[in-house]
Coordinates of C-alpha atoms in Angstrom, one line a residue:
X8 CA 0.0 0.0 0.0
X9 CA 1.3 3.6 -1.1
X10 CA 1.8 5.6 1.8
X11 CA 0.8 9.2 0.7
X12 CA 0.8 12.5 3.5
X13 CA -0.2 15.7 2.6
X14 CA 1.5 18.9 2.9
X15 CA 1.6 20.4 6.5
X16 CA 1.7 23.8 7.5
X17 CA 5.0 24.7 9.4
X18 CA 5.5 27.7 11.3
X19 CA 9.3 27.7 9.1
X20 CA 9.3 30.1 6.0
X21 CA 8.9 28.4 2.5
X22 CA 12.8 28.7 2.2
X23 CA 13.6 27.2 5.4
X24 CA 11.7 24.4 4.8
X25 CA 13.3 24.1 1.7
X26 CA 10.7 24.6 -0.9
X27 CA 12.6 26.8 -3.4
X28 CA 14.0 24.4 -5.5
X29 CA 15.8 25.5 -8.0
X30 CA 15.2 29.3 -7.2
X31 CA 17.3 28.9 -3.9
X32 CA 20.5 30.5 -5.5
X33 CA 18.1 33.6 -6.5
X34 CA 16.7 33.9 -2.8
X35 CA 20.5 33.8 -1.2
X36 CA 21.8 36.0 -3.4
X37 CA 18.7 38.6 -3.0
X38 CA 19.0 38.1 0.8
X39 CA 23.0 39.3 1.0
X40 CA 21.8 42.1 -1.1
X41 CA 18.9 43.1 1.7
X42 CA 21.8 42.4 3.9
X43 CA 24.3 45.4 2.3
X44 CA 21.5 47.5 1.4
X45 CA 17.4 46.8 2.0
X46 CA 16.8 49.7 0.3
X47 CA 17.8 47.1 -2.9
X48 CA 15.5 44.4 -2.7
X49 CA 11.6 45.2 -3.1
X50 CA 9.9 45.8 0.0
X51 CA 7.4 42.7 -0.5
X52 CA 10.6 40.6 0.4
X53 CA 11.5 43.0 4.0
X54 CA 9.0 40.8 6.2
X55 CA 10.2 37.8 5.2
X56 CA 14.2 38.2 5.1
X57 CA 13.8 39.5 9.0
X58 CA 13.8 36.2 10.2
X59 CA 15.4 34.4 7.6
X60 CA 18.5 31.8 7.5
X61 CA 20.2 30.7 4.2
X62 CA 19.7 26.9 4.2
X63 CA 22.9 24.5 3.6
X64 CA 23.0 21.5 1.4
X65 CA 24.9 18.8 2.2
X66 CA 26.6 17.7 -0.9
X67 CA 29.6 15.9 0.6
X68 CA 32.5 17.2 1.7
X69 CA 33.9 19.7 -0.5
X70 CA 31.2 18.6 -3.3
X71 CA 33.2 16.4 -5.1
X72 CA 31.3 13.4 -6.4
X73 CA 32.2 10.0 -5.0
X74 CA 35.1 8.2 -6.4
X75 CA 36.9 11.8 -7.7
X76 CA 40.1 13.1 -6.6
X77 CA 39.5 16.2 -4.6
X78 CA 41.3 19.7 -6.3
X79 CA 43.5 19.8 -3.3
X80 CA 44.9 16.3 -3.9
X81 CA 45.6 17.0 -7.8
X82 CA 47.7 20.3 -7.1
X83 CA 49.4 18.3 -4.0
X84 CA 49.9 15.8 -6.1
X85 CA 51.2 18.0 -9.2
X86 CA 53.7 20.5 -7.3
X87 CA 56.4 17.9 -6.4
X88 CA 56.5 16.7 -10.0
X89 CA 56.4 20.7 -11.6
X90 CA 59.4 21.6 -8.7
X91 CA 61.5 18.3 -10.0
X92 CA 60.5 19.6 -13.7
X93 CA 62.0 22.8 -12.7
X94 CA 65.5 21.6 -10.8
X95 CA 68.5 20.2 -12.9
X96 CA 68.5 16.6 -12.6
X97 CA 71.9 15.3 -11.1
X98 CA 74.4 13.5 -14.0
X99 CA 76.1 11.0 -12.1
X100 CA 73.6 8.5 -10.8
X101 CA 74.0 6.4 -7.4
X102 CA 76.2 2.9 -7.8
X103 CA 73.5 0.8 -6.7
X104 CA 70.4 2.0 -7.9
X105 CA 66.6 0.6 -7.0
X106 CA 65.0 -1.5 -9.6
X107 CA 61.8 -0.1 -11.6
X108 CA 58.5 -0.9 -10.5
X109 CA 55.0 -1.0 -11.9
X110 CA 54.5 1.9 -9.3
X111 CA 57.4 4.2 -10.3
X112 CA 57.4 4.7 -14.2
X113 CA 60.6 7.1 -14.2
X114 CA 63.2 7.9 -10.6
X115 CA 62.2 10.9 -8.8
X116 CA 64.9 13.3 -8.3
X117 CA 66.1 14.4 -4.5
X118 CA 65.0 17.3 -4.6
X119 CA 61.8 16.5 -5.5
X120 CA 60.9 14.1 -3.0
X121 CA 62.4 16.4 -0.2
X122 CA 59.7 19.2 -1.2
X123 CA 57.0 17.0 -1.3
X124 CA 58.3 15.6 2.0
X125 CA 58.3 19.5 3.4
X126 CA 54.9 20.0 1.9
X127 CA 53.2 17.1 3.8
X128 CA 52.4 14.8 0.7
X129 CA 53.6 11.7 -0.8
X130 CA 56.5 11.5 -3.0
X131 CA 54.7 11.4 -6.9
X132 CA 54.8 8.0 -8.4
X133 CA 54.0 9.2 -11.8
X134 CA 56.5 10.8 -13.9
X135 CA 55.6 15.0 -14.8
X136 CA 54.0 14.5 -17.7
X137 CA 50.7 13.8 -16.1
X138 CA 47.0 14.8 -15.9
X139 CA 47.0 16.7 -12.7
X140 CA 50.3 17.9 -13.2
X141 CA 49.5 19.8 -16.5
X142 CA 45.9 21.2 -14.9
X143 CA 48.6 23.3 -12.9
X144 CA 51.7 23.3 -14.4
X145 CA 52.1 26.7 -16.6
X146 CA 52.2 25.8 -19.9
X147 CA 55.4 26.4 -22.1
X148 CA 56.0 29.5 -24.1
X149 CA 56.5 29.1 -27.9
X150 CA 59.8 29.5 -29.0
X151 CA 61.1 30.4 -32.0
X152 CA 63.8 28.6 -34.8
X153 CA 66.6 30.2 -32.3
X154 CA 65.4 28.5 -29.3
X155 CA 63.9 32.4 -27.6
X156 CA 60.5 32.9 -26.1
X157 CA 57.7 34.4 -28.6
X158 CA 56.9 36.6 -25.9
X159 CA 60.7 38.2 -25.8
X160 CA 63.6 37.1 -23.2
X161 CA 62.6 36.7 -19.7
X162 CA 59.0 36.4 -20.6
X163 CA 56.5 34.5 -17.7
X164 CA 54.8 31.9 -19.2
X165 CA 51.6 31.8 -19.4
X166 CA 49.3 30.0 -16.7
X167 CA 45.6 28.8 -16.5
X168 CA 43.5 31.2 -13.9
X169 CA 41.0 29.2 -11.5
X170 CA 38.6 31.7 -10.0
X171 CA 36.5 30.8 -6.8
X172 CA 32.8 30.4 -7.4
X173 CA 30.5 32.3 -5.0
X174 CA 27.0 34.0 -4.7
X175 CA 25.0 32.6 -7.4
X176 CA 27.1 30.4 -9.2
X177 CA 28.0 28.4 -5.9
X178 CA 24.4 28.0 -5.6
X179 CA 23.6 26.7 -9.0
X180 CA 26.6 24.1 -8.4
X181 CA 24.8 23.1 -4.8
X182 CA 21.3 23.4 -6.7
X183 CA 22.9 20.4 -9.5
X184 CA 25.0 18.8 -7.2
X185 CA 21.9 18.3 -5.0
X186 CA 20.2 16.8 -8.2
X187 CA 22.4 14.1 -8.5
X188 CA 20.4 12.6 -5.8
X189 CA 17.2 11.8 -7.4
X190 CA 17.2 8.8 -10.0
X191 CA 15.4 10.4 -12.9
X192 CA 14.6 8.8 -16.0
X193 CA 12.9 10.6 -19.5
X194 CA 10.3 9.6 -21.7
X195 CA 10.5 11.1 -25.2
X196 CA 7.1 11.9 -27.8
X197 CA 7.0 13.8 -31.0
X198 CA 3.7 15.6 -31.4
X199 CA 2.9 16.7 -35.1
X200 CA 2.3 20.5 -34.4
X201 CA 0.6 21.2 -37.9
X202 CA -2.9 21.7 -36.0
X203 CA -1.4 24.3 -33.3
X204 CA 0.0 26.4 -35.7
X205 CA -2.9 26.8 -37.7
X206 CA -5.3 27.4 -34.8
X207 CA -2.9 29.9 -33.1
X208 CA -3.0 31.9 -36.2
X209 CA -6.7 31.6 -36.3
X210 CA -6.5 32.8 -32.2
X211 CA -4.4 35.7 -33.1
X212 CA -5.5 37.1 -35.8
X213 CA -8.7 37.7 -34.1
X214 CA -7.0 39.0 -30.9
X215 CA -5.0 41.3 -33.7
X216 CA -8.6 42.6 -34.8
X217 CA -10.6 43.0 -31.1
X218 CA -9.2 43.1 -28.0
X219 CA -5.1 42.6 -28.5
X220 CA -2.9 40.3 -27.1
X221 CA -1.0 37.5 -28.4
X222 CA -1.0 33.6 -27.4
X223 CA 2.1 31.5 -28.0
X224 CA 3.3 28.3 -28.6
X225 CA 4.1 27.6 -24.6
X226 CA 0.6 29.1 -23.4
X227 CA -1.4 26.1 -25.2
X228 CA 1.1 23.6 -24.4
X229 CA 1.3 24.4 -21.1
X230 CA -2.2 24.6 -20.5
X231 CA -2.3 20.9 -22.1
X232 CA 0.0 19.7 -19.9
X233 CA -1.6 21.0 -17.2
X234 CA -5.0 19.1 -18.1
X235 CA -3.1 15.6 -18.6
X236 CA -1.1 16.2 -15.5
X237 CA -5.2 16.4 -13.5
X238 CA -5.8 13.5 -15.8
X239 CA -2.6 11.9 -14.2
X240 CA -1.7 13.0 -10.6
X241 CA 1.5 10.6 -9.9
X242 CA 3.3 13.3 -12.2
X243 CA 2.2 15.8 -9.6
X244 CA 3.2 13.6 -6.6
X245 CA 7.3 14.2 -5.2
X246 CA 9.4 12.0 -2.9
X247 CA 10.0 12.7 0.8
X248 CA 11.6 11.6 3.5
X249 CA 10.4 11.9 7.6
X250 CA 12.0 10.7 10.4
X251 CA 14.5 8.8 8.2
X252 CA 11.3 7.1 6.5
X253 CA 10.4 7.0 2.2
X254 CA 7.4 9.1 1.9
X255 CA 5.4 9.8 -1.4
X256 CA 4.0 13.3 -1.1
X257 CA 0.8 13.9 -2.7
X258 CA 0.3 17.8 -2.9
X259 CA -3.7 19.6 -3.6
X260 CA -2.9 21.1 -6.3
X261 CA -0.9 21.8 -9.6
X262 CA 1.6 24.6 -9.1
X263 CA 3.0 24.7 -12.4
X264 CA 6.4 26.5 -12.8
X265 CA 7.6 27.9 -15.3
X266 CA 11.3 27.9 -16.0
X267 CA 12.4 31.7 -17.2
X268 CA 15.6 32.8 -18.8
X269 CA 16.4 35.9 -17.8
X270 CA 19.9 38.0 -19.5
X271 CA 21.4 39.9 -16.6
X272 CA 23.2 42.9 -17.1
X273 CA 27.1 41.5 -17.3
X274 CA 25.7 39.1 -20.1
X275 CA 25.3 36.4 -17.9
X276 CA 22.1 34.8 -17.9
X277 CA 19.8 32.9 -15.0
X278 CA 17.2 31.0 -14.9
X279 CA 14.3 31.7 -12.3
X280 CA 11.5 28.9 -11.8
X281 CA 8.3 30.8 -10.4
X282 CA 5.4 29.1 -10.7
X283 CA 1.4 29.5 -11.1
X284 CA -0.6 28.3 -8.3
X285 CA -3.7 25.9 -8.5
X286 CA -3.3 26.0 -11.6
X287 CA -5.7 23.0 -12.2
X288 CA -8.7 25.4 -11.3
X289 CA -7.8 27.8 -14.5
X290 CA -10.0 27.8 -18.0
X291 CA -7.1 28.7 -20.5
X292 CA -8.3 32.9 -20.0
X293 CA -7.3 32.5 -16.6
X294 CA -4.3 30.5 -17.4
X295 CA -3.1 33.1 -20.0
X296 CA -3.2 35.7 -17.9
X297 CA -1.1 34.4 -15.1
X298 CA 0.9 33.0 -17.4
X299 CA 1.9 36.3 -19.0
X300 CA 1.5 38.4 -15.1
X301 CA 4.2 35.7 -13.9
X302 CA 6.9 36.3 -17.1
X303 CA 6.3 40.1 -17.1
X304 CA 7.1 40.6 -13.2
X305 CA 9.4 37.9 -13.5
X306 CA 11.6 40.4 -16.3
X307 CA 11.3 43.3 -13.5
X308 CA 12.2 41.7 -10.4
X309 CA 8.7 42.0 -9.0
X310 CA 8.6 38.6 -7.8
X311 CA 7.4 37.6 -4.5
X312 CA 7.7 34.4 -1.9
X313 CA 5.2 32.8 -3.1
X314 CA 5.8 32.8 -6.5
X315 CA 8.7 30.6 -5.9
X316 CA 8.0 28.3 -3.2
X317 CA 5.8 24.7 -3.2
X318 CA 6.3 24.0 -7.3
X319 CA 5.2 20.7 -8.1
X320 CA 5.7 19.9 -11.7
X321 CA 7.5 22.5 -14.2
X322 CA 7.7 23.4 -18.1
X323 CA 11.0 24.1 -19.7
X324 CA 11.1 25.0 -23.5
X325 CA 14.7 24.4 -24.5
X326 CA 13.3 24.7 -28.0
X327 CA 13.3 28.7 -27.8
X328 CA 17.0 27.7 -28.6
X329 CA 16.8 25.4 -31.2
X330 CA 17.3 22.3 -28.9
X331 CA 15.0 19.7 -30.4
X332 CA 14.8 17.8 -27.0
X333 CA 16.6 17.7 -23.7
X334 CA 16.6 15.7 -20.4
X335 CA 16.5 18.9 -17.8
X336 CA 17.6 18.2 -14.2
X337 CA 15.1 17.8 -11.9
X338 CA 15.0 19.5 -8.3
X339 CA 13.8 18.1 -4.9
X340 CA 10.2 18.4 -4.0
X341 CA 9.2 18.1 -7.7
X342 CA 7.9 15.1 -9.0
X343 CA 8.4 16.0 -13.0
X344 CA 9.9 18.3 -15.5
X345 CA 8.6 18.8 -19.2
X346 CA 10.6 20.1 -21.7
X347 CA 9.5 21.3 -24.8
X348 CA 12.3 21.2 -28.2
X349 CA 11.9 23.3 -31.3
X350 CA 9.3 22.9 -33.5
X351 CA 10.7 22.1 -36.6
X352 CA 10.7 19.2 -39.8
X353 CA 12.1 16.2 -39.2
X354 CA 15.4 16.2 -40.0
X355 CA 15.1 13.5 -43.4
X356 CA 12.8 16.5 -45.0
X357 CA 14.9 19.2 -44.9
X358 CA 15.5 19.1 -48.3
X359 CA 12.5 19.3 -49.4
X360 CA 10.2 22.5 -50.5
X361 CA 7.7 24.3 -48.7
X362 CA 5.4 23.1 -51.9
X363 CA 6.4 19.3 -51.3
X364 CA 5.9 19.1 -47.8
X365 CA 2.5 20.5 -47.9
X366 CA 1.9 18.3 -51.0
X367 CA 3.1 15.0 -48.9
X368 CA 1.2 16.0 -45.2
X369 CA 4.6 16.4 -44.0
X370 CA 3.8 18.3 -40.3
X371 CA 6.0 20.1 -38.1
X372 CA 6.8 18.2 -35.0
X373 CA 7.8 19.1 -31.2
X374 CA 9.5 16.6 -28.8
X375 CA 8.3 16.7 -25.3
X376 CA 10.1 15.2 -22.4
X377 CA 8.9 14.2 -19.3
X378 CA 11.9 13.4 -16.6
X379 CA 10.8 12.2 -13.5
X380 CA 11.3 11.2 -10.2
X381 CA 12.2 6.6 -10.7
X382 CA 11.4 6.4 -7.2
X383 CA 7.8 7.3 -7.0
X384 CA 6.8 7.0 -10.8
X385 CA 7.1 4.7 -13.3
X386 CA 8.0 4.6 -16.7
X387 CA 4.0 3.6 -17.9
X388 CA 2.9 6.8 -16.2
X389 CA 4.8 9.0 -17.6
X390 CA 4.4 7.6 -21.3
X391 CA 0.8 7.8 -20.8
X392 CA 0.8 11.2 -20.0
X393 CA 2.9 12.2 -23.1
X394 CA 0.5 10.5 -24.4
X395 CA -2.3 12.2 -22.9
X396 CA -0.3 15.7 -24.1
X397 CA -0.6 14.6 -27.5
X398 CA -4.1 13.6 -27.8
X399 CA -5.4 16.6 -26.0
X400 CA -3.3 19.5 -28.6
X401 CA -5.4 16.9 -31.1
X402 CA -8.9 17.0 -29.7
X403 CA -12.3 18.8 -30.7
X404 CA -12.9 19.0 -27.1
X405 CA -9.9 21.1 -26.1
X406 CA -9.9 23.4 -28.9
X407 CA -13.5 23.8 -28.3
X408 CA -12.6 25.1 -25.2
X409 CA -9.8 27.4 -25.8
X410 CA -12.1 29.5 -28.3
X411 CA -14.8 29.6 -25.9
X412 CA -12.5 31.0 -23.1
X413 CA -10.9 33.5 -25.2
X414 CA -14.4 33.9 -26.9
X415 CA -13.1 33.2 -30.2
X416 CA -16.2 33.5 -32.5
X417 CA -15.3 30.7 -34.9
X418 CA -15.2 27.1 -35.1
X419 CA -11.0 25.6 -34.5
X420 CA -9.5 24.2 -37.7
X421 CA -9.8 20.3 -36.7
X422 CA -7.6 17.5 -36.7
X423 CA -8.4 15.6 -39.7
X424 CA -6.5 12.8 -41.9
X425 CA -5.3 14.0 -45.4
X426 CA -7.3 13.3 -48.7
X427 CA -5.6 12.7 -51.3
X428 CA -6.7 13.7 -55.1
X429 CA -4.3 11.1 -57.3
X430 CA -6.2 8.2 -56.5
X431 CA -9.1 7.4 -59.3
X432 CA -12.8 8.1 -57.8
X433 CA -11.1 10.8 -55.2
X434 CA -12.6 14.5 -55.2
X435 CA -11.9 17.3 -57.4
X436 CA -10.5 19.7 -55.2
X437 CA -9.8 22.3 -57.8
X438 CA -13.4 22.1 -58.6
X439 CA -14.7 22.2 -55.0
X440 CA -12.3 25.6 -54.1
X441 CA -14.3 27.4 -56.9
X442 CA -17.8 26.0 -55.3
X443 CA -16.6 26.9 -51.9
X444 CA -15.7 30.8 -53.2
X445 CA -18.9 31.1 -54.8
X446 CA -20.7 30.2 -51.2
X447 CA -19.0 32.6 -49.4
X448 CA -20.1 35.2 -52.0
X449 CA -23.7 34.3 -51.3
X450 CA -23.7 33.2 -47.5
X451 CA -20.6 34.2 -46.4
X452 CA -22.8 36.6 -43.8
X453 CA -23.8 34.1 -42.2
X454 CA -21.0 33.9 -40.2
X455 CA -20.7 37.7 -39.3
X456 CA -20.0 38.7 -35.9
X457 CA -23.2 41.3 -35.5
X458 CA -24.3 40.7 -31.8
X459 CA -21.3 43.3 -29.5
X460 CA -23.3 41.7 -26.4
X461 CA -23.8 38.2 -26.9
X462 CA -20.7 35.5 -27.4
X463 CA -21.5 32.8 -30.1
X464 CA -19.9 30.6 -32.5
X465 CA -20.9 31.1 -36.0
X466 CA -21.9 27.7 -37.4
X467 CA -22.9 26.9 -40.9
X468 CA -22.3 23.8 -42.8
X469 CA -22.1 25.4 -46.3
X470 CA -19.1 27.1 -45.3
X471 CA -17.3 24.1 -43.2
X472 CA -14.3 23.2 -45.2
X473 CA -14.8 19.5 -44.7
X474 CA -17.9 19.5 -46.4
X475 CA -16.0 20.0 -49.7
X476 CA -13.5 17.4 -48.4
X477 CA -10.9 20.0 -47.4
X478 CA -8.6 19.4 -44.4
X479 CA -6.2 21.8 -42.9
X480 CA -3.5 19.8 -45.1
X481 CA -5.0 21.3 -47.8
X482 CA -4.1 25.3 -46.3
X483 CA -0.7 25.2 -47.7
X484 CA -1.3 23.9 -51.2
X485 CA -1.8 26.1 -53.5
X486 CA -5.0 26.3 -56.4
X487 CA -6.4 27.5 -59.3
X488 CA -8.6 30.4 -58.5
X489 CA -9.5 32.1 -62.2
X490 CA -8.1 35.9 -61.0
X491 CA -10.0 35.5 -57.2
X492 CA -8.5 38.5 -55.7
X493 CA -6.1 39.3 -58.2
X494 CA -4.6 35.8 -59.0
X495 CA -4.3 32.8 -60.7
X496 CA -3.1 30.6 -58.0
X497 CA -3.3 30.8 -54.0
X498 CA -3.0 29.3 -51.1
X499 CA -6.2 28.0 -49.6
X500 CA -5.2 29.3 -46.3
X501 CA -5.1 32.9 -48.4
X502 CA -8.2 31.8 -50.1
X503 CA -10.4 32.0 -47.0
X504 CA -8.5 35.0 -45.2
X505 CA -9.8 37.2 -48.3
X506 CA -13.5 35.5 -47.8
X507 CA -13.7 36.1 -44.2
X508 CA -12.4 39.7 -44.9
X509 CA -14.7 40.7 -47.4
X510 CA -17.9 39.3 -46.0
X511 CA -17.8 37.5 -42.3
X512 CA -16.6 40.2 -40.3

């Protein structure tokens, strides 16, 4: 039997008890700020830092993983060998000399072995032309045909420069090191993406026209894999342990984070993980809009506590980067990570033309990822909710949905299989684009937005695309249109934005 306990409340702040995450670098290094200068850090923040203490992880001793030599033994290990390097080895050799060994691979000078003796460390046993003795050994100058320095007589030779990590950049190397503890493993989906680009032009060229505003990509992904993830809790669900006891934590609701990269000023970027609470009790208006609040205070530093702490399952979109797919690390207290590549061909198509892939069906895919937690959820789960994901930016039902919220007064473009036009007793299409133009001329006003107060969806089956066999495959291919609009060939997708223009609006 699964042993499950919610969330208690503590009298500890979010941070103490350790509910940051991966935003715990961004808290410490906003709290030595309030520390210089609490005029710096935004007054929401005050209340909470008076009683705060920076939590410590324990990674180890001196956070080097298991089985690793530790930088101090490398150098300690390296100077003995770089001081032998750098005194002249004796010519005349002792009578009775000891006999090679696996161990010793060339004889250690005197000297040598006296300074490591002085420095507390063990003579070397591997001649200077090592690993750890050339991560700290300078390097040699060039020289030139007469045997002098590049860099003229008496020149220092260069040397590599190791700089301490501190502030944020220790705390991103606790944050990962910490990560290392939590056996993940990543299930991988593409999802063709030919039916979300078409309805998110449909979205925002209506937005464009009434109200403003603009949805993306990541807004009706997210909001998808919010749905699958009620539809599937153990994604929500994260490990625990009390009182030295395995405990599967199963939280009340979906706080959805939201992994933001944000450029700082000396070019180096960060990446804060706020996230949207309940987000499970949000239509896709709702979701939108804290969505976008989160992102825009998130770009100027008007985040508070409590967009930070208690995130259970988080979006990353590596694809904003080109990254097709990749397995993100995953944080304590989260169950899952989904990670969304670049929405792009598949790779054996990029030759072709934008005329042959709409020809051949050939959709645009995205790869989502789901890493998660081994140790509470199984491999099954999380391929059924990629699943889930996929079926859902696929459905009737959802799109359905996402007009309605945004009151979108027009039926979604649906998912529909191709029709193809080579096989004997298949449709005319040209034929059917003609008879489709001349019904818009006639009842194209049918479909007119003329009621300010009321929200409807215009409906009529003379102007459904399907009923002339057309499929959103179709709204890249190109037709004979006699000199519609001008032309002697268009796109269908063109075909119907000049329509609705000229008599639906």
């Amino acid at each position: 039997m699964t042993t499950t306990q919610q969330p208690t409340t503590s009298e500890h702040s979010p941070a103490q008890a350790g509910n940051f995450g991966a935003n715990e670098w961004l808290v410490e290094e906003m709290y030595e700020r309030y520390q210089a200068d609490p005029a710096s850090v935004d007054t929401a923040w005050h209340d909470f830092f008076a009683d705060y203490r920076p939590s410590v992880i324990d990674v180890g001793p001196g956070h080097v993983p298991a089985g690793a030599p530790s930088p101090a033994s490398v150098v300690a290990a390296a100077q003995p060998a770089t001081a032998a390097a750098a005194r002249p080895v004796p010519t005349a050799q002792p009578a009775t000399a000891q006999p090679a060994t696996a161990a010793t691979a060339t004889e250690v000078p005197p000297g040598a072995a006296a300074s490591a003796a002085h420095a507390g460390a063990a003579a070397p046993t591997a001649p200077a032309d090592t690993v750890a003795a050339r991560l700290v050994a300078p390097a040699a100058a060039p020289v030139t045909e007469r045997g002098e320095s590049r860099d003229g007589p008496g020149a220092a030779p260069p040397s590599a420069a190791a700089t301490p990590l501190r502030g944020a950049a220790k705390r991103v190397v606790d944050n990962m090191v910490a990560s290392l503890g939590i056996p993940t493993a990543t299930s991988v989906r593409a999802v063709p993406a030919k039916l979300l680009v078409d309805n998110r032009v449909v979205i925002n060229n209506y937005l464009r026209r009434s109200r403003g505003g603009k949805v993306s990509f990541t807004h009706l992904i997210g909001y998808a894999v919010v749905r699958a993830v009620v539809e599937h809790p153990d994604l929500n669900r994260h490990f625990a342990e009390v009182e030295g006891k395995p405990m599967v934590v199963t939280p009340a609701h979906v706080n959805f984070g939201l992994a933001i990269d944000l450029p700082g000023k000396d070019g180096v970027r960060s990446l804060v993980v706020p996230s949207i609470k309940a987000a499970e009790t949000l239509g896709f208006a709702a979701f939108w809009g804290a969505y976008e609040d989160i992102v825009r205070r998130a770009r100027t530093g008007k985040l508070t506590v409590d967009d930070f702490a208690d995130t259970t399952v988080s979006l990353t979109n590596p694809g904003t980067l080109g990254t097709t797919h990749s397995v993100a690390r995953l944080m304590p207290g989260q169950g899952a990570i989904i990670g969304v590549g670049a929405m792009e061909h598949p790779a054996q198509f990029s030759g072709m033309s934008e005329q042959a892939l709409a020809e051949q069906a050939v959709s645009k895919i995205i790869t989502l990822t789901s890493t998660y937690d081994h140790r509470i959820i199984q491999g099954a789960a999380s391929g059924e909710f990629l699943r889930r994901v996929h079926e859902l930016l696929l459905a009737d039902e959802f799109w359905d949905g996402v007009f309605a919220e945004l009151r979108v007064p027009y039926e979604p473009v649906r998912w529909r299989v191709d029709r193809g036009v080579t096989r004997e007793g298949q449709i005319d299409k040209n034929a059917r684009i003609i008879e489709l133009i001349n019904v818009y001329r006639s009842s194209g006003h049918l479909l007119a937005e003329t009621d300010p107060l009321e929200y409807a969806v215009a409906r009529h089956p003379d102007l459904d695309i399907t009923q002339y066999g057309l499929t959103l495959w179709d709204l890249d291919r190109e037709f004979p249109v006699g000199g519609f609009a001008g032309a002697r060939l268009m796109k269908l997708r063109d075909i119907l934005g000049h329509l609705r223009d000229a008599y639906c609006r």
